[in-house]
Coordinates of C-alpha atoms in Angstrom, one line a residue:
X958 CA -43.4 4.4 21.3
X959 CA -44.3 8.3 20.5
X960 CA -44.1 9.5 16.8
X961 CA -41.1 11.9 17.7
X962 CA -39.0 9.3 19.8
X963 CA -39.5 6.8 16.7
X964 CA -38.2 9.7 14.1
X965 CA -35.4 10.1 16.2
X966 CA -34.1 6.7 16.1
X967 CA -34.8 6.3 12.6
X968 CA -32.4 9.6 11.6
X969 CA -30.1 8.4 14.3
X970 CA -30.5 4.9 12.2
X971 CA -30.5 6.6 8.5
X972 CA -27.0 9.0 9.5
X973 CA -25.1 5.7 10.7
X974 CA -26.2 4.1 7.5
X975 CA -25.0 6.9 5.4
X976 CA -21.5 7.2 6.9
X977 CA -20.9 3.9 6.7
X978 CA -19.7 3.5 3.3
X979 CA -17.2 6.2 3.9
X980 CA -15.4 5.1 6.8
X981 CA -15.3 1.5 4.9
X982 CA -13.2 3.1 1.9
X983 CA -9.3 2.8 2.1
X984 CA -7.1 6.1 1.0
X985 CA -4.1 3.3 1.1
X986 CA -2.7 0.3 0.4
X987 CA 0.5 -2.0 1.2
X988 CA 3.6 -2.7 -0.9
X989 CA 5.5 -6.3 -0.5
X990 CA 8.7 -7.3 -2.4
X991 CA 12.4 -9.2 -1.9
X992 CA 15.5 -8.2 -1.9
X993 CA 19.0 -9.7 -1.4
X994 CA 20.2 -9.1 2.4
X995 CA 22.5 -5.7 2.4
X996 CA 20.3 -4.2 -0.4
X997 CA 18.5 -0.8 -0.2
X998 CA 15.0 -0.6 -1.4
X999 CA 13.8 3.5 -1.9
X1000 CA 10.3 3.6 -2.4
X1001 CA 8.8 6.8 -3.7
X1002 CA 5.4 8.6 -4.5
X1003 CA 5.6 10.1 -7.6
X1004 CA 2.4 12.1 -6.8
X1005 CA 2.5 11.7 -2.8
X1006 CA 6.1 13.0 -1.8
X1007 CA 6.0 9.8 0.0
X1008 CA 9.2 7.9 0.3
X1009 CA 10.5 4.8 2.6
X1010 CA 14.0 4.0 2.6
X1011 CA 14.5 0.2 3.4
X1012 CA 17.4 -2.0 4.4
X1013 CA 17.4 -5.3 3.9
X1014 CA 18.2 -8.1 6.1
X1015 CA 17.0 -11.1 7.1
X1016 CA 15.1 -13.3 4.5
X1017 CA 15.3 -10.6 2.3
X1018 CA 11.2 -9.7 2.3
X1019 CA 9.7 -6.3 2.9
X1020 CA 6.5 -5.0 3.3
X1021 CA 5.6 -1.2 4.0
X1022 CA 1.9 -0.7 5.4
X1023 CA -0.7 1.9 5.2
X1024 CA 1.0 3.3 1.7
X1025 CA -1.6 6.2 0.7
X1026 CA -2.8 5.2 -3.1
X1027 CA -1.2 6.3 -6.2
X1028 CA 1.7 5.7 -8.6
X1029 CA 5.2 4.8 -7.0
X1030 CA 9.2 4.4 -8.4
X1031 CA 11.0 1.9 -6.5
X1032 CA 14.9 1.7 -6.9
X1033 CA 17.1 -1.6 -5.4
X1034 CA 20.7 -1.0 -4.8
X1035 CA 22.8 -3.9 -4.2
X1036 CA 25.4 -3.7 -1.5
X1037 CA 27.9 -4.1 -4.1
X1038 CA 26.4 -0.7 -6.0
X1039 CA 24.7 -1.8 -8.5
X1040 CA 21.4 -0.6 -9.1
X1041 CA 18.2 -2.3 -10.8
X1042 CA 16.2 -0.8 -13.2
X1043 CA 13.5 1.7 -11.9
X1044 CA 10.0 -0.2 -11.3
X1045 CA 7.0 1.2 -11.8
X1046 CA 4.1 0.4 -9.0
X1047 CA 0.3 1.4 -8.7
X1048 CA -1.0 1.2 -5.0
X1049 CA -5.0 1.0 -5.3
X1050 CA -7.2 1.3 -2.1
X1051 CA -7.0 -1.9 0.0
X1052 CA -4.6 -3.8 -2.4
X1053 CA -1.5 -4.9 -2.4
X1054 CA 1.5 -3.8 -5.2
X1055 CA 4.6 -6.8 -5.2
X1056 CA 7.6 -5.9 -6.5
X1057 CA 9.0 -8.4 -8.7
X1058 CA 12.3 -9.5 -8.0
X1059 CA 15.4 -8.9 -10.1
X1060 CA 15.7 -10.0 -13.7
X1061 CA 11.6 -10.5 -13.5
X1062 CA 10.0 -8.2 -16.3
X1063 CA 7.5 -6.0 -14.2
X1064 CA 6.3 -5.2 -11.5
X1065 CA 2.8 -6.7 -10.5
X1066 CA -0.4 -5.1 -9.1
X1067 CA -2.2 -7.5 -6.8
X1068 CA -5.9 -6.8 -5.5
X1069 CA -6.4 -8.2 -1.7
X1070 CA -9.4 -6.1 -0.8
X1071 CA -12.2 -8.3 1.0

């Protein structure tokens, strides 16, 4: 193999290597929580501008995908019109914030990266 074809594959080689880590970091994360069936679950970015509204049916489980990283406010209304207390969320890269449910003190922050 000639000395220019062999530095050829070895910066094709060393480039690949190098933008590898990049494309390997997430900018987002998922959020998961339950509700009652006829509730409304807002979920907003306090930083982002993102917001999901969400209703409820079913069993009562949500989960919103692809959620860019960042601090978040989410807000249950009930179909009768109440309204839970504001919960605070972090999304971190790769992970996974759960709401907790009503009357449960706080929210959680769970960490499913592999």
């Amino acid at each position: 193999m000639s000395s220019r074809l062999f530095r050829r594959i070895a910066g094709i080689a060393l480039l690949a290597a190098l933008s590898s880590p990049a494309a390997a970091q997430s900018s987002s994360g998922n959020i998961t929580g339950e509700a009652k069936v006829g509730d409304t679950v807002t979920i907003t970015g306090v930083d982002t501008g993102f917001r999901r509204e969400l209703k409820i049916d079913k069993d009562g489980k949500y989960q919103v995908r692809r959620v860019p990283t960042g601090d978040y406010q989410v807000v249950r209304v009930h179909k009768d019109g109440t309204i839970d207390p504001v919960q605070s969320i972090v999304v971190r890269p790769g992970g996974t914030a759960r709401v907790m449910e009503s009357g449960k003190d706080e929210a959680k922050d769970l960490f499913n990266g592999s």
